[in-house]
CSV table of C-alpha atoms and ligand atoms in Angstrom, one decimal:
chain,number,residue,atom,x,y,z
P,1,MET,CA,-8.8,-10.4,-27.4
P,2,LYS,CA,-9.3,-13.4,-25.0
P,3,ILE,CA,-7.7,-14.5,-21.7
P,4,VAL,CA,-6.0,-17.9,-22.4
P,5,GLU,CA,-4.0,-18.4,-19.2
P,6,VAL,CA,-3.8,-17.2,-15.6
P,7,LYS,CA,-0.8,-18.1,-13.6
P,8,ALA,CA,-0.2,-17.4,-9.8
P,9,HIS,CA,3.4,-17.0,-8.7
P,10,PRO,CA,3.7,-17.2,-4.9
P,11,LEU,CA,7.1,-15.8,-4.0
P,12,ARG,CA,9.0,-15.9,-0.7
P,13,THR,CA,12.5,-15.4,0.7
P,14,ALA,CA,13.8,-15.6,4.2
P,15,LEU,CA,15.3,-12.3,5.7
P,16,GLN,CA,18.8,-12.5,7.1
P,17,GLN,CA,17.7,-9.8,9.8
P,18,PRO,CA,14.2,-10.3,10.8
P,19,PHE,CA,12.4,-7.1,12.0
P,20,ALA,CA,9.3,-6.4,13.9
P,21,PHE,CA,6.2,-4.1,13.4
P,22,SER,CA,3.7,-4.0,16.2
P,23,GLN,CA,1.9,-7.3,15.2
P,24,GLY,CA,4.8,-9.6,14.9
P,25,TRP,CA,8.2,-10.4,13.6
P,26,VAL,CA,8.7,-10.4,9.8
P,27,LYS,CA,10.9,-13.3,9.0
P,28,ASN,CA,10.2,-13.5,5.3
P,29,ARG,CA,9.3,-11.2,2.5
P,30,SER,CA,6.5,-12.6,0.3
P,31,ALA,CA,4.4,-11.6,-2.8
P,32,THR,CA,1.7,-13.2,-4.8
P,33,LEU,CA,2.2,-12.2,-8.4
P,34,VAL,CA,-0.2,-13.1,-11.2
P,35,GLU,CA,0.3,-13.2,-14.9
P,36,VAL,CA,-2.7,-13.0,-17.2
P,37,VAL,CA,-1.9,-14.2,-20.8
P,38,THR,CA,-4.0,-13.3,-23.8
P,39,ASP,CA,-4.2,-14.7,-27.3
P,40,ALA,CA,-3.1,-11.3,-28.6
P,41,GLY,CA,0.5,-11.7,-27.4
P,42,ILE,CA,-0.1,-9.3,-24.5
P,43,THR,CA,0.5,-10.4,-21.0
P,44,GLY,CA,-0.6,-8.4,-17.9
P,45,TRP,CA,1.0,-8.6,-14.4
P,46,GLY,CA,-0.7,-8.0,-11.0
P,47,GLU,CA,0.1,-8.5,-7.4
P,48,ALA,CA,-1.9,-9.5,-4.4
P,49,PHE,CA,-0.6,-7.7,-1.3
P,50,ALA,CA,1.0,-10.2,1.1
P,51,GLN,CA,0.9,-8.5,4.6
P,52,GLY,CA,4.1,-9.0,6.6
P,53,LEU,CA,2.7,-12.1,8.4
P,54,GLU,CA,0.5,-13.4,5.4
P,55,PRO,CA,1.5,-16.6,3.6
P,56,PRO,CA,1.5,-15.8,-0.1
P,57,GLN,CA,0.0,-19.2,-0.9
P,58,ILE,CA,-3.5,-18.1,0.2
P,59,ALA,CA,-4.0,-15.6,-2.5
P,60,ALA,CA,-2.4,-17.8,-5.0
P,61,ALA,CA,-4.9,-20.6,-4.2
P,62,VAL,CA,-7.8,-18.1,-4.5
P,63,ILE,CA,-6.4,-17.1,-7.9
P,64,GLU,CA,-5.9,-20.6,-9.1
P,65,SER,CA,-9.0,-22.3,-7.8
P,66,ALA,CA,-11.7,-19.7,-7.5
P,67,LEU,CA,-10.8,-16.8,-9.9
P,68,LYS,CA,-9.1,-18.3,-12.9
P,69,PRO,CA,-12.1,-20.3,-14.1
P,70,LEU,CA,-14.2,-17.1,-14.0
P,71,VAL,CA,-11.9,-15.2,-16.3
P,72,LEU,CA,-10.5,-17.7,-18.7
P,73,GLY,CA,-11.9,-17.2,-22.2
P,74,ALA,CA,-13.2,-13.7,-21.3
P,75,ASP,CA,-12.3,-10.4,-23.0
P,76,PRO,CA,-9.7,-8.8,-20.7
P,77,LEU,CA,-11.0,-5.4,-21.6
P,78,ASP,CA,-14.2,-6.2,-19.8
P,79,ILE,CA,-12.6,-5.0,-16.6
P,80,GLU,CA,-15.5,-3.7,-14.6
P,81,VAL,CA,-17.6,-6.7,-15.7
P,82,LEU,CA,-15.0,-9.2,-14.6
P,83,TRP,CA,-14.5,-7.4,-11.3
P,84,HIS,CA,-18.2,-7.8,-10.5
P,85,ARG,CA,-18.2,-11.5,-11.7
P,86,MET,CA,-15.3,-12.3,-9.4
P,87,TYR,CA,-16.7,-10.5,-6.4
P,88,HIS,CA,-20.2,-12.0,-6.8
P,89,ALA,CA,-18.8,-15.5,-7.3
P,90,THR,CA,-16.7,-15.3,-4.1
P,91,ARG,CA,-19.0,-13.2,-1.9
P,92,ASP,CA,-20.1,-15.9,0.4
P,93,PHE,CA,-16.6,-16.9,1.3
P,94,GLY,CA,-14.7,-13.6,0.4
P,95,ARG,CA,-15.5,-9.8,0.6
P,96,LYS,CA,-12.2,-9.2,2.6
P,97,GLY,CA,-8.7,-10.3,3.1
P,98,SER,CA,-6.7,-12.7,0.8
P,99,VAL,CA,-9.8,-13.4,-1.4
P,100,THR,CA,-10.1,-9.7,-2.2
P,101,ALA,CA,-6.3,-9.6,-2.6
P,102,GLY,CA,-6.6,-12.3,-5.2
P,103,ILE,CA,-9.2,-10.2,-7.1
P,104,SER,CA,-7.0,-7.2,-6.8
P,105,ALA,CA,-4.1,-9.1,-8.5
P,106,ILE,CA,-6.2,-10.1,-11.5
P,107,ASP,CA,-7.7,-6.7,-11.8
P,108,ILE,CA,-4.3,-5.0,-11.8
P,109,ALA,CA,-3.3,-7.4,-14.6
P,110,LEU,CA,-6.3,-6.6,-16.6
P,111,TRP,CA,-5.5,-2.9,-16.4
P,112,ASP,CA,-1.9,-3.6,-17.4
P,113,ILE,CA,-3.3,-5.6,-20.5
P,114,ALA,CA,-5.6,-2.6,-21.3
P,115,GLY,CA,-2.9,-0.1,-21.1
P,116,LYS,CA,-0.6,-2.2,-23.3
P,117,ALA,CA,-3.6,-2.8,-25.8
P,118,TYR,CA,-4.2,0.9,-26.1
P,119,GLY,CA,-0.6,2.0,-25.8
P,120,VAL,CA,-1.1,4.3,-22.8
P,121,PRO,CA,-0.2,4.4,-19.2
P,122,ILE,CA,-3.0,3.2,-16.8
P,123,TYR,CA,-3.4,6.7,-15.4
P,124,ARG,CA,-4.6,7.8,-18.8
P,125,LEU,CA,-7.4,5.2,-18.7
P,126,LEU,CA,-8.3,6.3,-15.2
P,127,GLY,CA,-8.9,9.9,-16.5
P,128,GLY,CA,-5.4,11.4,-16.7
P,129,ALA,CA,-2.6,12.4,-14.3
P,130,PHE,CA,-3.1,15.1,-11.7
P,131,ARG,CA,0.6,14.8,-11.1
P,132,THR,CA,3.6,13.4,-13.0
P,133,LYS,CA,5.8,13.0,-9.9
P,134,VAL,CA,5.1,12.4,-6.4
P,135,GLN,CA,6.9,13.1,-3.2
P,136,ALA,CA,8.0,9.8,-1.4
P,137,TYR,CA,8.0,9.3,2.3
P,138,ALA,CA,10.3,6.8,4.0
P,139,THR,CA,8.5,4.0,5.9
P,140,GLY,CA,11.0,2.6,8.4
P,141,PHE,CA,11.9,2.7,12.0
P,142,TYR,CA,11.1,-1.1,12.6
P,143,ARG,CA,12.6,-2.9,15.5
P,144,ILE,CA,15.3,-5.5,15.3
P,145,SER,CA,15.6,-6.3,19.1
P,146,GLY,CA,12.4,-4.9,20.5
P,147,GLN,CA,12.0,-2.1,22.9
P,148,GLY,CA,14.8,0.3,23.9
P,149,GLU,CA,16.0,1.2,20.4
P,150,SER,CA,15.4,4.8,20.4
P,151,ALA,CA,19.1,5.7,20.0
P,152,ARG,CA,19.4,3.7,16.8
P,153,LEU,CA,16.1,4.9,15.5
P,154,GLY,CA,17.2,8.5,15.9
P,155,GLU,CA,20.2,7.6,13.7
P,156,GLU,CA,18.0,6.0,11.2
P,157,ALA,CA,16.1,9.3,10.8
P,158,ILE,CA,19.4,11.0,9.7
P,159,ALA,CA,20.0,8.1,7.2
P,160,HIS,CA,16.6,8.7,5.7
P,161,TYR,CA,17.2,12.4,5.5
P,162,GLU,CA,20.6,12.0,3.9
P,163,ALA,CA,19.1,9.7,1.3
P,164,GLY,CA,16.9,12.6,0.4
P,165,PHE,CA,13.6,12.0,2.2
P,166,ARG,CA,11.8,15.0,3.7
P,167,ALA,CA,8.8,12.9,5.0
P,168,MET,CA,9.1,9.9,7.2
P,169,LYS,CA,6.7,7.5,8.8
P,170,VAL,CA,7.8,6.1,12.3
P,171,LYS,CA,6.6,2.7,13.2
P,172,LEU,CA,5.1,2.8,16.8
P,173,GLY,CA,3.0,0.4,18.8
P,174,TYR,CA,5.7,-1.2,21.0
P,175,GLY,CA,4.3,0.2,24.3
P,176,LEU,CA,3.5,3.8,25.1
P,177,THR,CA,6.6,4.6,27.1
P,178,ASP,CA,8.8,3.2,24.4
P,179,ASP,CA,6.9,4.9,21.6
P,180,ILE,CA,7.1,8.3,23.2
P,181,ALA,CA,10.9,7.8,23.9
P,182,VAL,CA,11.4,6.9,20.2
P,183,MET,CA,9.6,10.0,18.9
P,184,ALA,CA,11.6,12.2,21.2
P,185,ALA,CA,14.8,10.6,20.0
P,186,VAL,CA,13.8,11.0,16.3
P,187,ALA,CA,12.8,14.6,16.7
P,188,ARG,CA,16.0,15.4,18.7
P,189,SER,CA,18.1,13.7,16.1
P,190,LEU,CA,16.4,15.6,13.2
P,191,ASP,CA,16.7,18.8,15.2
P,192,THR,CA,15.8,21.7,12.8
P,193,ARG,CA,15.9,19.7,9.6
P,194,PRO,CA,12.7,20.3,7.6
P,195,VAL,CA,11.0,16.9,7.9
P,196,THR,CA,7.4,15.9,7.9
P,197,LEU,CA,6.6,13.1,10.3
P,198,MET,CA,3.9,10.5,10.5
P,199,VAL,CA,3.3,7.6,12.9
P,200,ASP,CA,1.8,4.1,12.5
P,201,THR,CA,0.9,1.8,15.3
P,202,ASN,CA,-0.6,-0.9,13.2
P,203,HIS,CA,-3.6,-1.0,15.5
P,204,ALA,CA,-1.6,-1.9,18.6
P,205,TYR,CA,-3.8,-0.2,21.1
P,206,GLY,CA,-7.4,0.3,22.3
P,207,VAL,CA,-9.0,3.6,22.3
P,208,GLY,CA,-7.7,4.8,25.6
P,209,ASP,CA,-4.0,4.2,24.9
P,210,ALA,CA,-4.4,5.3,21.3
P,211,VAL,CA,-5.7,8.7,22.6
P,212,ARG,CA,-2.9,9.0,25.2
P,213,LEU,CA,-0.3,8.3,22.5
P,214,GLY,CA,-1.9,10.8,20.1
P,215,ASN,CA,-2.0,13.6,22.7
P,216,ALA,CA,1.6,12.9,23.8
P,217,LEU,CA,2.7,13.2,20.2
P,218,ALA,CA,0.9,16.5,19.5
P,219,PRO,CA,4.0,18.6,19.6
P,220,TYR,CA,5.4,16.8,16.5
P,221,ASP,CA,2.9,18.4,14.1
P,222,LEU,CA,2.2,14.9,12.5
P,223,ARG,CA,0.8,14.8,9.0
P,224,TRP,CA,-1.2,11.7,10.1
P,225,TYR,CA,-1.6,9.1,12.8
P,226,GLU,CA,-2.1,5.7,11.1
P,227,GLU,CA,-4.2,2.7,12.2
P,228,PRO,CA,-4.6,3.9,15.8
P,229,VAL,CA,-7.0,1.0,16.6
P,230,ALA,CA,-8.2,-2.3,15.1
P,231,PRO,CA,-9.6,-2.0,11.5
P,232,GLU,CA,-13.0,-3.5,12.5
P,233,HIS,CA,-13.3,-1.0,15.4
P,234,ILE,CA,-14.9,1.8,13.4
P,235,ALA,CA,-16.5,3.4,16.4
P,236,GLY,CA,-13.1,3.4,18.1
P,237,TYR,CA,-11.6,5.2,15.0
P,238,ARG,CA,-14.2,7.8,15.3
P,239,GLU,CA,-13.6,8.3,19.1
P,240,VAL,CA,-9.9,8.7,18.6
P,241,ARG,CA,-10.4,11.1,15.8
P,242,SER,CA,-12.6,13.3,18.0
P,243,ARG,CA,-10.0,13.3,20.8
P,244,VAL,CA,-6.7,14.0,19.3
P,245,SER,CA,-5.5,17.0,17.2
P,246,MET,CA,-3.7,15.3,14.2
P,247,PRO,CA,-5.5,13.8,11.1
P,248,ILE,CA,-6.3,10.1,11.4
P,249,ALA,CA,-5.5,7.7,8.6
P,250,GLY,CA,-6.4,4.1,7.9
P,251,GLY,CA,-7.7,1.6,5.4
P,252,GLU,CA,-4.9,-0.7,4.4
P,253,ASN,CA,-6.9,-3.5,6.0
P,254,GLU,CA,-10.3,-2.5,4.5
P,255,HIS,CA,-11.6,-3.7,1.3
P,256,THR,CA,-13.8,-2.7,-1.6
P,257,LEU,CA,-16.5,0.0,-1.9
P,258,TYR,CA,-18.6,-1.8,0.6
P,259,GLY,CA,-15.9,-1.9,3.4
P,260,PHE,CA,-15.0,1.8,2.8
P,261,ARG,CA,-18.7,2.7,2.7
P,262,ASP,CA,-18.9,1.8,6.4
P,263,PHE,CA,-15.5,3.2,7.3
P,264,LEU,CA,-15.8,6.5,5.6
P,265,GLY,CA,-19.6,6.8,6.3
P,266,ALA,CA,-18.9,6.6,10.0
P,267,GLY,CA,-16.4,9.5,9.8
P,268,ALA,CA,-13.6,7.1,10.9
P,269,VAL,CA,-10.7,8.9,9.2
P,270,ASP,CA,-9.4,12.0,7.6
P,271,ILE,CA,-7.2,10.1,5.2
P,272,ALA,CA,-8.2,6.9,3.5
P,273,GLN,CA,-5.3,4.5,2.7
P,274,PRO,CA,-6.5,1.7,0.3
P,275,ASP,CA,-3.8,-0.7,-0.8
P,276,ILE,CA,-4.3,-1.4,-4.5
P,277,GLY,CA,-3.2,-5.1,-3.9
P,278,SER,CA,-5.8,-5.9,-1.4
P,279,VAL,CA,-8.8,-3.3,-1.7
P,280,GLY,CA,-9.8,-4.9,-5.0
P,281,GLY,CA,-7.3,-3.5,-7.6
P,282,PHE,CA,-7.7,-0.3,-9.7
P,283,THR,CA,-11.4,-1.0,-10.2
P,284,ALA,CA,-12.2,-0.9,-6.5
P,285,CYS,CA,-9.8,2.1,-5.9
P,286,ARG,CA,-11.8,4.0,-8.5
P,287,HIS,CA,-14.9,3.2,-6.5
P,288,VAL,CA,-13.3,4.2,-3.2
P,289,ILE,CA,-11.9,7.5,-4.6
P,290,ALA,CA,-15.3,8.5,-5.7
P,291,LEU,CA,-16.9,7.6,-2.3
P,292,ALA,CA,-14.0,9.4,-0.5
P,293,GLN,CA,-14.4,12.5,-2.6
P,294,SER,CA,-18.0,12.6,-1.7
P,295,HIS,CA,-17.1,12.5,2.1
P,296,GLY,CA,-14.4,15.1,1.9
P,297,VAL,CA,-11.7,12.4,2.7
P,298,GLN,CA,-8.3,12.4,1.1
P,299,VAL,CA,-7.2,9.2,-0.6
P,300,ASN,CA,-3.5,8.5,0.0
P,301,PRO,CA,-2.7,5.0,-1.1
P,302,HIS,CA,-0.9,2.5,1.0
P,303,VAL,CA,1.7,0.2,-0.6
P,304,TRP,CA,4.2,-2.3,0.9
P,305,GLY,CA,4.5,-4.8,-1.8
P,306,SER,CA,7.0,-5.6,-4.5
P,307,ALA,CA,7.8,-3.8,-7.8
P,308,ILE,CA,4.5,-4.7,-9.4
P,309,ALA,CA,2.5,-3.4,-6.5
P,310,GLN,CA,4.7,-0.2,-6.4
P,311,ALA,CA,4.2,0.4,-10.2
P,312,ALA,CA,0.4,0.0,-9.8
P,313,SER,CA,0.3,2.3,-6.8
P,314,LEU,CA,2.3,5.0,-8.8
P,315,GLN,CA,-0.2,4.7,-11.7
P,316,LEU,CA,-3.1,5.1,-9.2
P,317,ILE,CA,-1.6,7.9,-7.3
P,318,ALA,CA,-1.2,9.9,-10.5
P,319,ALA,CA,-5.0,9.8,-10.9
P,320,VAL,CA,-6.1,10.6,-7.3
P,321,PRO,CA,-7.7,14.0,-7.0
P,322,VAL,CA,-7.2,16.2,-3.9
P,323,ALA,CA,-10.0,16.1,-1.6
P,324,HIS,CA,-9.6,19.8,-0.6
P,325,HIS,CA,-8.7,22.0,-3.5
P,326,SER,CA,-6.5,25.1,-3.1
P,327,VAL,CA,-3.6,26.6,-4.9
P,328,PHE,CA,-1.4,25.0,-2.2
P,329,ALA,CA,-3.4,21.9,-1.6
P,330,LEU,CA,-1.7,18.8,0.1
P,331,GLU,CA,-1.0,16.3,-2.5
P,332,PRO,CA,-0.9,12.6,-1.8
P,333,ILE,CA,2.5,11.2,-1.0
P,334,PHE,CA,4.0,7.8,-2.0
P,335,GLU,CA,4.9,5.3,0.6
P,336,TYR,CA,8.6,4.1,0.1
P,337,ASP,CA,9.2,1.2,2.2
P,338,ARG,CA,12.9,1.3,3.4
P,339,SER,CA,12.8,-2.1,5.2
P,340,SER,CA,14.7,-5.1,3.8
P,341,HIS,CA,13.2,-6.8,0.7
P,342,PRO,CA,15.5,-9.1,-1.3
P,343,PHE,CA,13.6,-9.1,-4.6
P,344,ARG,CA,11.4,-6.0,-4.5
P,345,GLN,CA,13.6,-4.1,-6.9
P,346,ALA,CA,15.2,-7.0,-8.8
P,347,LEU,CA,11.8,-8.2,-10.1
P,348,VAL,CA,11.5,-5.7,-12.9
P,349,ALA,CA,13.8,-4.0,-15.4
P,350,GLN,CA,12.5,-0.5,-14.2
P,351,PRO,CA,12.2,-0.5,-10.4
P,352,VAL,CA,10.9,2.5,-8.5
P,353,GLU,CA,13.8,4.8,-7.5
P,354,GLN,CA,13.5,8.0,-5.5
P,355,ARG,CA,15.6,11.1,-6.3
P,356,ASP,CA,15.9,13.9,-3.8
P,357,GLY,CA,12.8,12.4,-2.1
P,358,TRP,CA,10.6,12.4,-5.3
P,359,VAL,CA,9.5,9.6,-7.6
P,360,ASP,CA,8.7,10.1,-11.3
P,361,ILE,CA,5.5,8.3,-12.5
P,362,PRO,CA,6.2,6.2,-15.4
P,363,SER,CA,4.4,7.0,-18.7
P,364,ARG,CA,5.1,3.7,-20.5
P,365,PRO,CA,2.1,1.6,-21.6
P,366,GLY,CA,0.2,-0.2,-18.8
P,367,LEU,CA,2.1,-0.5,-15.5
P,368,GLY,CA,5.3,0.3,-17.4
P,369,VAL,CA,7.3,-2.7,-16.1
P,370,GLU,CA,8.9,-5.7,-17.6
P,371,VAL,CA,9.2,-8.7,-15.3
P,372,ASP,CA,12.5,-10.7,-15.0
P,373,ARG,CA,11.4,-14.3,-15.0
P,374,SER,CA,14.6,-15.6,-13.5
P,375,VAL,CA,13.7,-13.7,-10.3
P,376,LEU,CA,10.4,-15.5,-10.3
P,377,ASP,CA,12.1,-18.8,-10.7
P,378,ARG,CA,14.5,-18.0,-8.0
P,379,TYR,CA,11.9,-17.1,-5.4
P,380,ARG,CA,8.8,-19.1,-6.3
P,381,ILE,CA,7.5,-21.4,-3.7
P,382,SER,CA,7.3,-24.8,-5.3
W,1,CA,CA1,0.5,0.9,7.9
């Protein structure tokens, strides 16, 4: 089998109702998909994670200009070989960010091809499924006007609960006073309902305020406190982790085995959150999982992309071991983005759907998705 074509599809659509996370206003939803075509009639799909503020054309240019020439004509089953070829060839201008996201997209597509070629889901190729369904947590509580929205966010918690979610991640990082008011409103609104809460500030604060916030939120028994400080401030992560009571999570903005070596080696986090669409695909996730296991760190993948990224993340999560084994071990949970995304679900014939707060992991070959090309045509950036 040979790779005969690699096509990047940068997609974007404007949101009717923009929303904010701590780093800015999200006015569009975007994705960079890649299609890897073989001479055997098998096509693989992948996705480069486009962060909320990231133009999808960057990873598309990386794929078309830098990576496509490296894989055309190659055997798509040489996945590890091709990963290293792509990484080495882009090292001097890559290693992080959108370049690694481009590598991730192609790597995901190669695993999709391998699954289809062998007739098995990707988790089978990764060593099998530790779980066949996963609890979903609602990611939400974004802002639509700014500060002072605690009453509306309290009501949002009830909407997630009534939709079936028993775990929720609250977006914070809009100022300490406002954050603390929001958490009080969410907790008051949920009252005695059995809900596990997490928070995510998207690195809005320095160490001092990150610690103040963590200590103020101690009563809520958080499962984790995500991205308390900037991703490159590894010493800051370690200091926050040593001064607050809840587990610290991070890693959606870290890349490859090399980035995670420094991050986990420094004791930055309790929970590592690689995003399969930006860490370097399944191949890099395998590296990171082994590394994390050796550090006693739980891997709980991050995902905020479209249907392709979600399908990839589900295959990955099936194959993630628990870091701390016991009969009642905490299993990884699946990030279920509840914010607006006009084409996330429409893109494939089998979109991810939660039922009673749980998601089944597909057992169809490869990623287990079939892409609707009319959706690509509709949202493609020309
Ligand atoms: Ca996050």
